[in-house]
C-alpha atoms as a PDB file:
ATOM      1  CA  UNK A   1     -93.081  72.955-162.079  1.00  0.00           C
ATOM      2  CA  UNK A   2     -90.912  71.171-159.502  1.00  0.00           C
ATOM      3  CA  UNK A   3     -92.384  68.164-157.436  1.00  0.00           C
ATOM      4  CA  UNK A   4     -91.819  70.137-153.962  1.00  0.00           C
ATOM      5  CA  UNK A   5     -94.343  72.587-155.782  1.00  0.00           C
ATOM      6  CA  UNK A   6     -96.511  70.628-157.074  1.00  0.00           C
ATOM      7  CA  UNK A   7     -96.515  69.127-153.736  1.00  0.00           C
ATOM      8  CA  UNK A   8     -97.335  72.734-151.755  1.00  0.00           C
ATOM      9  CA  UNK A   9     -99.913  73.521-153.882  1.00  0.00           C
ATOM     10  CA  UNK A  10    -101.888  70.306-153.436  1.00  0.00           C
ATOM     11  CA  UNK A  11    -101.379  70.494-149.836  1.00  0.00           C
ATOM     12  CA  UNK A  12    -103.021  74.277-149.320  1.00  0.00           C
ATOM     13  CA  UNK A  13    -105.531  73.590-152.161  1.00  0.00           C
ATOM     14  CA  UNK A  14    -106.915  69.909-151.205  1.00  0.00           C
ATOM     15  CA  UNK A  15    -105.227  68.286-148.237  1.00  0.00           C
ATOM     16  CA  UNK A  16    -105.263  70.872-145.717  1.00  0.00           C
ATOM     17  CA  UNK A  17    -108.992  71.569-146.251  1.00  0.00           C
ATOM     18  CA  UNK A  18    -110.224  67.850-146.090  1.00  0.00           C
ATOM     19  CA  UNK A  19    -108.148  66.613-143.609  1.00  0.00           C
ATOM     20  CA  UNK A  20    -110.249  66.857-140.507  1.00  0.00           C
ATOM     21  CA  UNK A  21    -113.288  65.984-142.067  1.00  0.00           C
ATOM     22  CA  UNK A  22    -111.349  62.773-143.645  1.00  0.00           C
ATOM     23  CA  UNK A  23    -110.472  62.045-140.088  1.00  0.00           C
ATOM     24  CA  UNK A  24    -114.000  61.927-138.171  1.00  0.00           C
ATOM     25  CA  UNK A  25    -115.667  60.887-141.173  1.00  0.00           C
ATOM     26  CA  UNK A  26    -113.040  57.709-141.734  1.00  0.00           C
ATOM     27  CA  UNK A  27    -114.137  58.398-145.492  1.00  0.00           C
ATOM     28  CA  UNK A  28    -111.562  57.959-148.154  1.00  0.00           C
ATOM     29  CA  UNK A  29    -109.474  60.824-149.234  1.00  0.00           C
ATOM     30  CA  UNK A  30    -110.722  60.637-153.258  1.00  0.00           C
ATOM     31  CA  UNK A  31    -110.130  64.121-153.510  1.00  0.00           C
ATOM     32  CA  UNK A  32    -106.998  64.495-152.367  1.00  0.00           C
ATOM     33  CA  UNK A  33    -105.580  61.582-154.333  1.00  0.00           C
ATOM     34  CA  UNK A  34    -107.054  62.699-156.812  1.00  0.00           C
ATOM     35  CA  UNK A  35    -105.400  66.110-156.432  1.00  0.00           C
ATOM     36  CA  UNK A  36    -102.043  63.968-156.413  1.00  0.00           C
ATOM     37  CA  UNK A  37    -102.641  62.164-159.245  1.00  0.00           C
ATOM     38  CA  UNK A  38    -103.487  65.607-161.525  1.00  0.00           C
ATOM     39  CA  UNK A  39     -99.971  67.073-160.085  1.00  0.00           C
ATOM     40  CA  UNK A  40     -97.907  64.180-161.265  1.00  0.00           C
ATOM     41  CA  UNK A  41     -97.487  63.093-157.756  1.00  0.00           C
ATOM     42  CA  UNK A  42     -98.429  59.555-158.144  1.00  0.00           C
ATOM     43  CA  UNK A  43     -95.974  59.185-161.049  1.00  0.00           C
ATOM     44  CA  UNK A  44     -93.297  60.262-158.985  1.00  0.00           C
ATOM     45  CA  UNK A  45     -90.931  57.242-159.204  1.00  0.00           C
ATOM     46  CA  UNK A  46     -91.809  56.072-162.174  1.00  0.00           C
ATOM     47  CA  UNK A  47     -89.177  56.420-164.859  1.00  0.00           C
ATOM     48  CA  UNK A  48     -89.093  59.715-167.221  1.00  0.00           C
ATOM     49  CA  UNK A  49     -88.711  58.058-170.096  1.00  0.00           C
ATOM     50  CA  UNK A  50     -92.318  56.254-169.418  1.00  0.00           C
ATOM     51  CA  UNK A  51     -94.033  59.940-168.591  1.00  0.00           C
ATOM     52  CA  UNK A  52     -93.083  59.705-164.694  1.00  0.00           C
ATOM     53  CA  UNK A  53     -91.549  62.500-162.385  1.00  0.00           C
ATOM     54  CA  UNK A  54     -88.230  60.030-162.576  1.00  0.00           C
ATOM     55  CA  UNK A  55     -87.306  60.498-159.014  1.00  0.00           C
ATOM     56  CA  UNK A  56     -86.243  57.947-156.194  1.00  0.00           C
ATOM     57  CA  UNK A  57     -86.782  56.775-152.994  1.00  0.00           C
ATOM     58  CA  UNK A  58     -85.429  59.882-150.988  1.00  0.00           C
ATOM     59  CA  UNK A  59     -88.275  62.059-153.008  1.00  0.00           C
ATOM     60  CA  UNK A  60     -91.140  60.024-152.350  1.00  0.00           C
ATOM     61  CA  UNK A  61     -90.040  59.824-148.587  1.00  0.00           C
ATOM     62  CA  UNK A  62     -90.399  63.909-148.736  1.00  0.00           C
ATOM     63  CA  UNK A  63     -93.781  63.820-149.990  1.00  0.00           C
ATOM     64  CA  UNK A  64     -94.946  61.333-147.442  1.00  0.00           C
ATOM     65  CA  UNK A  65     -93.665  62.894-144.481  1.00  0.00           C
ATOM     66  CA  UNK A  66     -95.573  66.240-145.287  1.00  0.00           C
ATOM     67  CA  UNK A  67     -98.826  64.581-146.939  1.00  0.00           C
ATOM     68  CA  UNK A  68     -98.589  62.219-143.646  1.00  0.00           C
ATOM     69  CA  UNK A  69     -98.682  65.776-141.490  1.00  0.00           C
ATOM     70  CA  UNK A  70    -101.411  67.387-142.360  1.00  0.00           C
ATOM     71  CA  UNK A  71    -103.805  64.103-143.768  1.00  0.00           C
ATOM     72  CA  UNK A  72    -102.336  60.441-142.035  1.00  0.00           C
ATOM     73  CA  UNK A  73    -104.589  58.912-144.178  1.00  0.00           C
ATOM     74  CA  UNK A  74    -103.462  60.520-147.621  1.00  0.00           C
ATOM     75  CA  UNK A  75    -100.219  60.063-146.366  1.00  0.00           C
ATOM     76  CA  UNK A  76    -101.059  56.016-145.521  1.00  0.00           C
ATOM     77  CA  UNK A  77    -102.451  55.718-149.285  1.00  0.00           C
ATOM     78  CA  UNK A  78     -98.884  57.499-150.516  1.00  0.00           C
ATOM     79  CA  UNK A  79     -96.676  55.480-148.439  1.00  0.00           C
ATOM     80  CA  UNK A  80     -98.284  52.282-149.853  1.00  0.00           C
ATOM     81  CA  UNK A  81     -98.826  53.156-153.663  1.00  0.00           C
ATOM     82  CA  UNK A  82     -95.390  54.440-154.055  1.00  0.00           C
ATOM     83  CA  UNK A  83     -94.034  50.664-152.329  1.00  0.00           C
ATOM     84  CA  UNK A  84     -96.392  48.925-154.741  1.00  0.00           C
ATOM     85  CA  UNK A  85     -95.410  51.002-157.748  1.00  0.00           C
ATOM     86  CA  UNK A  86     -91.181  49.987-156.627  1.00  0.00           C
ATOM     87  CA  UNK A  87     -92.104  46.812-157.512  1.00  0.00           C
ATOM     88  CA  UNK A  88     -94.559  47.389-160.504  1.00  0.00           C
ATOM     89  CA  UNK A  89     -91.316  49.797-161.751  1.00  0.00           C
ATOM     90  CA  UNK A  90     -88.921  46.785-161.129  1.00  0.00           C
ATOM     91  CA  UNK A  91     -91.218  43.849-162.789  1.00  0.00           C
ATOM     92  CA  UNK A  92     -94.273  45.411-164.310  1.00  0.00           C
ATOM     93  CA  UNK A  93     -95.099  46.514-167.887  1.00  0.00           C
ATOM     94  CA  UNK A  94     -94.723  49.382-169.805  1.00  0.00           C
ATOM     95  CA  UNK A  95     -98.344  49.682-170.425  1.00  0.00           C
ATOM     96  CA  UNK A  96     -99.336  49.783-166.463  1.00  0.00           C
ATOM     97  CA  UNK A  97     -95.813  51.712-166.006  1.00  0.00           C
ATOM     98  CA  UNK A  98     -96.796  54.551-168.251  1.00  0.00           C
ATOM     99  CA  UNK A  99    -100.616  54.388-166.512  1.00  0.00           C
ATOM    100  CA  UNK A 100     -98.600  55.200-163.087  1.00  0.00           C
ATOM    101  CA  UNK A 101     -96.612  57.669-164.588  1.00  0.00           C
ATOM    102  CA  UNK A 102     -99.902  59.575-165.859  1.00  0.00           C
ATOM    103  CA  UNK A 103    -101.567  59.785-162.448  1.00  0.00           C
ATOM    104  CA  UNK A 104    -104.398  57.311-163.764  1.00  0.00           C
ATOM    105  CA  UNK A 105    -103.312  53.932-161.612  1.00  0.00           C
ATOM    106  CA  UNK A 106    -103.293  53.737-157.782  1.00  0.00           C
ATOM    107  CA  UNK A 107    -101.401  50.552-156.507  1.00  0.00           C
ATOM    108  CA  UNK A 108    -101.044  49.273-153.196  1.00  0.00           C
ATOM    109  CA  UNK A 109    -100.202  46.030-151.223  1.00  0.00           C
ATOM    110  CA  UNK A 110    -101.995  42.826-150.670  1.00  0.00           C
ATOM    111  CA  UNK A 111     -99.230  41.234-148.501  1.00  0.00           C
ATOM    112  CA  UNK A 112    -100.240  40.088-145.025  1.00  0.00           C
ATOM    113  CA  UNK A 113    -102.825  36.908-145.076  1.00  0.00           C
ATOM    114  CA  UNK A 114    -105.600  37.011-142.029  1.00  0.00           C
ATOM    115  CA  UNK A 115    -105.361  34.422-139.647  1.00  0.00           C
ATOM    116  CA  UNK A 116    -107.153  31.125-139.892  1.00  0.00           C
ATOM    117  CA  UNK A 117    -110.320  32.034-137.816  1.00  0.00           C
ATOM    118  CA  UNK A 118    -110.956  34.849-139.753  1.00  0.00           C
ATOM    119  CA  UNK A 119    -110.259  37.756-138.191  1.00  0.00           C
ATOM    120  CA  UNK A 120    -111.502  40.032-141.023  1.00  0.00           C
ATOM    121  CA  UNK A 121    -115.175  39.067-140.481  1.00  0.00           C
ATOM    122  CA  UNK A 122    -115.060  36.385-142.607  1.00  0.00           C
ATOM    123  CA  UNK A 123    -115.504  32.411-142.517  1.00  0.00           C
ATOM    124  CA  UNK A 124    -112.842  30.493-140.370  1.00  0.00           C
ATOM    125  CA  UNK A 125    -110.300  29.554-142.468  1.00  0.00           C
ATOM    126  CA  UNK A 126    -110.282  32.397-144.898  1.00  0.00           C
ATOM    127  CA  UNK A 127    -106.262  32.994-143.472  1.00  0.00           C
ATOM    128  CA  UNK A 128    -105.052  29.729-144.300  1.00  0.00           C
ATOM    129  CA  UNK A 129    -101.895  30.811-146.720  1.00  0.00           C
ATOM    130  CA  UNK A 130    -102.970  32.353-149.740  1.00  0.00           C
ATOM    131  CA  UNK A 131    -102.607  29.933-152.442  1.00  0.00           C
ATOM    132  CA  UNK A 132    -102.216  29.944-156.821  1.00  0.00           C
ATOM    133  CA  UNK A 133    -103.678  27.069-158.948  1.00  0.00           C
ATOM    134  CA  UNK A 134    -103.004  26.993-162.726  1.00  0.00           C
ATOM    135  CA  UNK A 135    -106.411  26.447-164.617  1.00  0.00           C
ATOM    136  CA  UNK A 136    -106.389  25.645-168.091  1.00  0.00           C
ATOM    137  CA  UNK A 137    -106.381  28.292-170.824  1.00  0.00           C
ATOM    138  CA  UNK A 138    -103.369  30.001-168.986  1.00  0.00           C
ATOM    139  CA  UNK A 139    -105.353  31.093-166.112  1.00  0.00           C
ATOM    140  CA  UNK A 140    -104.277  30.978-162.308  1.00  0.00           C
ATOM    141  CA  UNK A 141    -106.959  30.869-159.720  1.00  0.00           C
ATOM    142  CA  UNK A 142    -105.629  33.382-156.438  1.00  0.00           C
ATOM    143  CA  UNK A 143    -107.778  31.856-153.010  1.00  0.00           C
ATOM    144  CA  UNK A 144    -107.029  33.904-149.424  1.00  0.00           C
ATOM    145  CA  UNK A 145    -108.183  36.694-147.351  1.00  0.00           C
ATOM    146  CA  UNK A 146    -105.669  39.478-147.131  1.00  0.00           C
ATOM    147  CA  UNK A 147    -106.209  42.188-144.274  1.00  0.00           C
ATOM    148  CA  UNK A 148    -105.471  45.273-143.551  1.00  0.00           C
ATOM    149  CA  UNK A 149    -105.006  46.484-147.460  1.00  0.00           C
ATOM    150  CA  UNK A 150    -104.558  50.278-147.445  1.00  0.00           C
ATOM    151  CA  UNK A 151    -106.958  51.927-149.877  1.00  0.00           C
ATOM    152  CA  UNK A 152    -109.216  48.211-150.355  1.00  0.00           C
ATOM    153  CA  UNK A 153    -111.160  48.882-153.214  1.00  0.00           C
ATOM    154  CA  UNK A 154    -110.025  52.022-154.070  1.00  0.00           C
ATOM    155  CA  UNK A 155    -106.945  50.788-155.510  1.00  0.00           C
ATOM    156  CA  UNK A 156    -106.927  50.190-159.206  1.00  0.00           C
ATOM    157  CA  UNK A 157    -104.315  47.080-158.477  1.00  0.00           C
ATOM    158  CA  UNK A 158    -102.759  45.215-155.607  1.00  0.00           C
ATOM    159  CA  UNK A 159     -99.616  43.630-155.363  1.00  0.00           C
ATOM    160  CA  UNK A 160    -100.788  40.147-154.110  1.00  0.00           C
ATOM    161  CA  UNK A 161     -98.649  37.297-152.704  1.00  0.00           C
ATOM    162  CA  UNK A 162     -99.071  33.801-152.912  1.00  0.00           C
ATOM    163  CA  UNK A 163     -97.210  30.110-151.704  1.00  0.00           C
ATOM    164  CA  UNK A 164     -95.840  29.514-155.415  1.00  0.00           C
ATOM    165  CA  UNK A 165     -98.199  27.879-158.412  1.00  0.00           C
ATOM    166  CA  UNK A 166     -95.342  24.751-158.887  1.00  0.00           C
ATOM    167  CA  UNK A 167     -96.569  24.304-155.028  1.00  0.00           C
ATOM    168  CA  UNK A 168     -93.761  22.573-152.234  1.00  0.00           C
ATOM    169  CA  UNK A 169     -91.850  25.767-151.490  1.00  0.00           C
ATOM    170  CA  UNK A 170     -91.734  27.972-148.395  1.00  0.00           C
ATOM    171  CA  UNK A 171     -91.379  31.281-150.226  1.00  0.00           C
ATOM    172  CA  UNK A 172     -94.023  33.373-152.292  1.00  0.00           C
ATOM    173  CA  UNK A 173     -95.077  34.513-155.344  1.00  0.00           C
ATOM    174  CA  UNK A 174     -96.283  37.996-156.296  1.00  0.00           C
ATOM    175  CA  UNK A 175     -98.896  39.152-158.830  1.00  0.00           C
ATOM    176  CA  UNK A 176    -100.036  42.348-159.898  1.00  0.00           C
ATOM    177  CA  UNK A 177    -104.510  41.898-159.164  1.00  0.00           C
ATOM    178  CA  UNK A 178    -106.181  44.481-160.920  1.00  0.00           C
ATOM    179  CA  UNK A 179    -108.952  45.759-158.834  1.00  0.00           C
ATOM    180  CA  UNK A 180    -112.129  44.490-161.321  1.00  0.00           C
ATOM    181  CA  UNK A 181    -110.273  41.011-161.569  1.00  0.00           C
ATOM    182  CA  UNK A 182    -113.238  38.427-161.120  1.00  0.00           C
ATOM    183  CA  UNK A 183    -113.997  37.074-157.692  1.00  0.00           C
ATOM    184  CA  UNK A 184    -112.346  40.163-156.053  1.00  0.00           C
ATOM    185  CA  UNK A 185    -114.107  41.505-153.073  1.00  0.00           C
ATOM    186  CA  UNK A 186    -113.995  44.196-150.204  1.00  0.00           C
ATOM    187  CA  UNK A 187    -116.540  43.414-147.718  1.00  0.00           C
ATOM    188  CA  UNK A 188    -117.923  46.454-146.047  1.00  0.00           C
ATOM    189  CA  UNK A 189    -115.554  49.000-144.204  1.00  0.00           C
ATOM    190  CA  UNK A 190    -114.102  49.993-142.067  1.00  0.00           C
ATOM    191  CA  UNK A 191    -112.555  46.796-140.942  1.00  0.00           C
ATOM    192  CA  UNK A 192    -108.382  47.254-141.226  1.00  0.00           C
ATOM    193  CA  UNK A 193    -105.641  48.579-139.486  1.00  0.00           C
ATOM    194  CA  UNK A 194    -104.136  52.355-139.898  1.00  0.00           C
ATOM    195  CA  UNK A 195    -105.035  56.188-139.763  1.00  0.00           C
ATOM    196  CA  UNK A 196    -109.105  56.701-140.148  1.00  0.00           C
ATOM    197  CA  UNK A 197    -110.056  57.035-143.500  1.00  0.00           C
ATOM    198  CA  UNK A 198    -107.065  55.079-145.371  1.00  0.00           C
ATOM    199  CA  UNK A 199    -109.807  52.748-146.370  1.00  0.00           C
ATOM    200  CA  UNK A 200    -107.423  49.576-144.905  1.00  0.00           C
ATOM    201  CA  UNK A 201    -109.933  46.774-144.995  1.00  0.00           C
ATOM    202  CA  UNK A 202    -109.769  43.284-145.735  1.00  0.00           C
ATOM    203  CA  UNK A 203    -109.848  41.995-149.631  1.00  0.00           C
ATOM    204  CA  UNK A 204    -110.462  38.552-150.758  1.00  0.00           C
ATOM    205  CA  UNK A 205    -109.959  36.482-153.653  1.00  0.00           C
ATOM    206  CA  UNK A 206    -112.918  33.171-153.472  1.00  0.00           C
ATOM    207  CA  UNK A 207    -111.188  32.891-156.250  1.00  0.00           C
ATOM    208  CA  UNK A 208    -109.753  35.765-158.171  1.00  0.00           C
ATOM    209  CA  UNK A 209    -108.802  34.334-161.690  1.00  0.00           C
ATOM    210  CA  UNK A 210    -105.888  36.211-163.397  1.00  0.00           C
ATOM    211  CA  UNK A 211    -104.002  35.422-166.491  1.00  0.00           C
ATOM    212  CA  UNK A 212    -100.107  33.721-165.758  1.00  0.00           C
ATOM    213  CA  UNK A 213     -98.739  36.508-167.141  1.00  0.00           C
ATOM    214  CA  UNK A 214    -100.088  38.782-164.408  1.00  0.00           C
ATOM    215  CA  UNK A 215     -96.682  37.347-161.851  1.00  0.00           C
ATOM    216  CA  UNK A 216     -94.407  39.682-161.172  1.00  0.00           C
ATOM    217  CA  UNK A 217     -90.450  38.216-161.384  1.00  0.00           C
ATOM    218  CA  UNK A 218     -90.603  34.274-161.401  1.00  0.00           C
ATOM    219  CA  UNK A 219     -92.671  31.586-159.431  1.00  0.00           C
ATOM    220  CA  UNK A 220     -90.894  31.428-155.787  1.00  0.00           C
ATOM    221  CA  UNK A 221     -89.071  34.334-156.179  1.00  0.00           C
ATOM    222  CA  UNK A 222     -91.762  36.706-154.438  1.00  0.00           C
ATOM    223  CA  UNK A 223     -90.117  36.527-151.015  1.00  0.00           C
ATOM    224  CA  UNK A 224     -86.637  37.989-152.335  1.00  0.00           C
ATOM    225  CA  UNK A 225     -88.663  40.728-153.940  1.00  0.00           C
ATOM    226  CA  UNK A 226     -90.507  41.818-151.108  1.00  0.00           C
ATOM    227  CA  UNK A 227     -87.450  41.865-148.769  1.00  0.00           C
ATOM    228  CA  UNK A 228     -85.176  43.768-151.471  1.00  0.00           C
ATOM    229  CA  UNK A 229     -87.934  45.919-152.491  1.00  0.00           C
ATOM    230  CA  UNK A 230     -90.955  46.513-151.187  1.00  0.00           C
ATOM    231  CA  UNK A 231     -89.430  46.055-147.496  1.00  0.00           C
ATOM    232  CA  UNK A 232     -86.833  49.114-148.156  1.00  0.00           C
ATOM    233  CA  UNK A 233     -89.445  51.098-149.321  1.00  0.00           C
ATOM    234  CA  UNK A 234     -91.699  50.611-146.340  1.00  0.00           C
ATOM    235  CA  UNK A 235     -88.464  51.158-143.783  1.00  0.00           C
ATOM    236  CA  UNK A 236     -87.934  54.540-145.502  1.00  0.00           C
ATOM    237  CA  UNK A 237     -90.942  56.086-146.001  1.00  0.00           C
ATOM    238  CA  UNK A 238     -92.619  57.507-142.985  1.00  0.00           C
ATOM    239  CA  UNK A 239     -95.988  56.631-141.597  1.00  0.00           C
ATOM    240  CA  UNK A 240     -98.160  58.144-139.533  1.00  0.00           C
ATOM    241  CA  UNK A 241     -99.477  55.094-138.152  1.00  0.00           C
ATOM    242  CA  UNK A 242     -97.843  51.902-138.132  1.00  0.00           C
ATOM    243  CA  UNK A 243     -99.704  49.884-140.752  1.00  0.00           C
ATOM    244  CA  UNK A 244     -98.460  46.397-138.960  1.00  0.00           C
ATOM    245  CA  UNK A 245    -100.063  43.815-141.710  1.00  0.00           C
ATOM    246  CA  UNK A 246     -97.503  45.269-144.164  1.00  0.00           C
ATOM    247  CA  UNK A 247     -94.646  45.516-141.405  1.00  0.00           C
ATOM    248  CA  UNK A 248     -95.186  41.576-140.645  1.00  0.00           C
ATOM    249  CA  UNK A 249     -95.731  40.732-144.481  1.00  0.00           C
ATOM    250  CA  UNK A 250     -92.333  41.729-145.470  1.00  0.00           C
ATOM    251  CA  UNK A 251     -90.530  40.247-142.347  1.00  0.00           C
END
């Protein structure tokens, strides 16, 4: 079966039916991701070779735009886990690659830090810039509040940013959080930016502790990533509502 449908028949069999009551409900479209996930939808991008639909960017734009018509929230979800899952295809492993591909792993972004009073409902500080502290044993320790996170703890990982563990720089460092990392948490919703029901709330890390190996490219070299990646994915695929935290993340 071809992606566009695939697409049409999740669309008159799960989207179209929850849509409204995903809107004045603000609850999170499970079943419609989920309805994604089973038609090889969230795999789209994701390299045939690994089990994915091995399409590109023009694609996933397609199935935004008419996921983003009938449910903005689906659509918000989409727009995010397909940027997330450019960079996981770019620096990630096989193992979560091939997860992706089989509709079992929802990414999405962790990019934009809250300010420093807090503006997520949390203690004043919480959005000083989010920082990365090697621990012995090969462990880093993530500490910040990120806002606005599309699908916040629904996600089964987050592309996080950090200033860089070697410290002194002015760029950032990415990671790839999975969603039971210790010291994650997603205060109570609904809290974020974007369409009702896109579950954007804040997410923070007091600390999370991940191993080293969980950075994505090399230490400092987040920022380049972002802006090559990540940024032309979010300029190309359409979105119901702007989701600014990602918009100002990525410059």
């Amino acid at each position: 079966m071809s992606y566009r449908s695939a697409l049409a028949s999740v669309l008159s069999s799960a989207i179209a039916s929850s849509a409204e009551q995903t809107s004045l409900s603000a609850r999170f479209p499970r079943a419609s991701v989920a309805a994604l996930s089973e038609a090889g939808l969230l795999g789209l991008t994701v390299r045939a070779d690994l089990g994915g639909g091995g399409l590109g960017l023009n694609e996933a734009a397609e199935v935004v735009t008419r996921v983003s018509r009938l449910c903005p929230a689906t659509g918000a979800v989409l727009r995010s886990h397909y940027a997330a899952v450019a960079f996981i295809e770019e620096y990630g492993s096989p193992w979560v690659r091939r997860k992706v591909a089989a509709g079992h792993h929802l990414s999405t972004l962790a990019l934009a830090d809250a300010d420093a009073d807090g503006d997520e409902g949390g203690p004043r500080g919480a959005g000083i810039r989010a920082t990365a502290i090697r621990r012995a044993g090969d462990v880093v320790a993530l500490h910040a509040c990120k806002r606005d996170v599309v699908a916040a703890g629904e996600a089964d990982s987050y592309i996080w940013s950090s200033a860089p563990v070697a410290g002194g720089g002015a760029g950032q460092t990415l990671w790839l959080v999975p969603a039971d990392a210790p010291g994650l948490h997603v205060p109570a919703r609904p809290s974020g930016a974007g369409p009702r029901g896109s579950g954007a709330a804040a997410v923070y890390a007091d600390p999370v502790l991940v191993p080293a190996d969980a950075m994505l490219a090399q230490d400092d070299g987040g920022l380049d990533g972002v802006l090559s990646t990540v940024r032309a994915w979010l300029a190309a695929l359409p979105a119901a509502d702007t989701e600014p935290a990602m918009a100002e993340a990525v410059g």
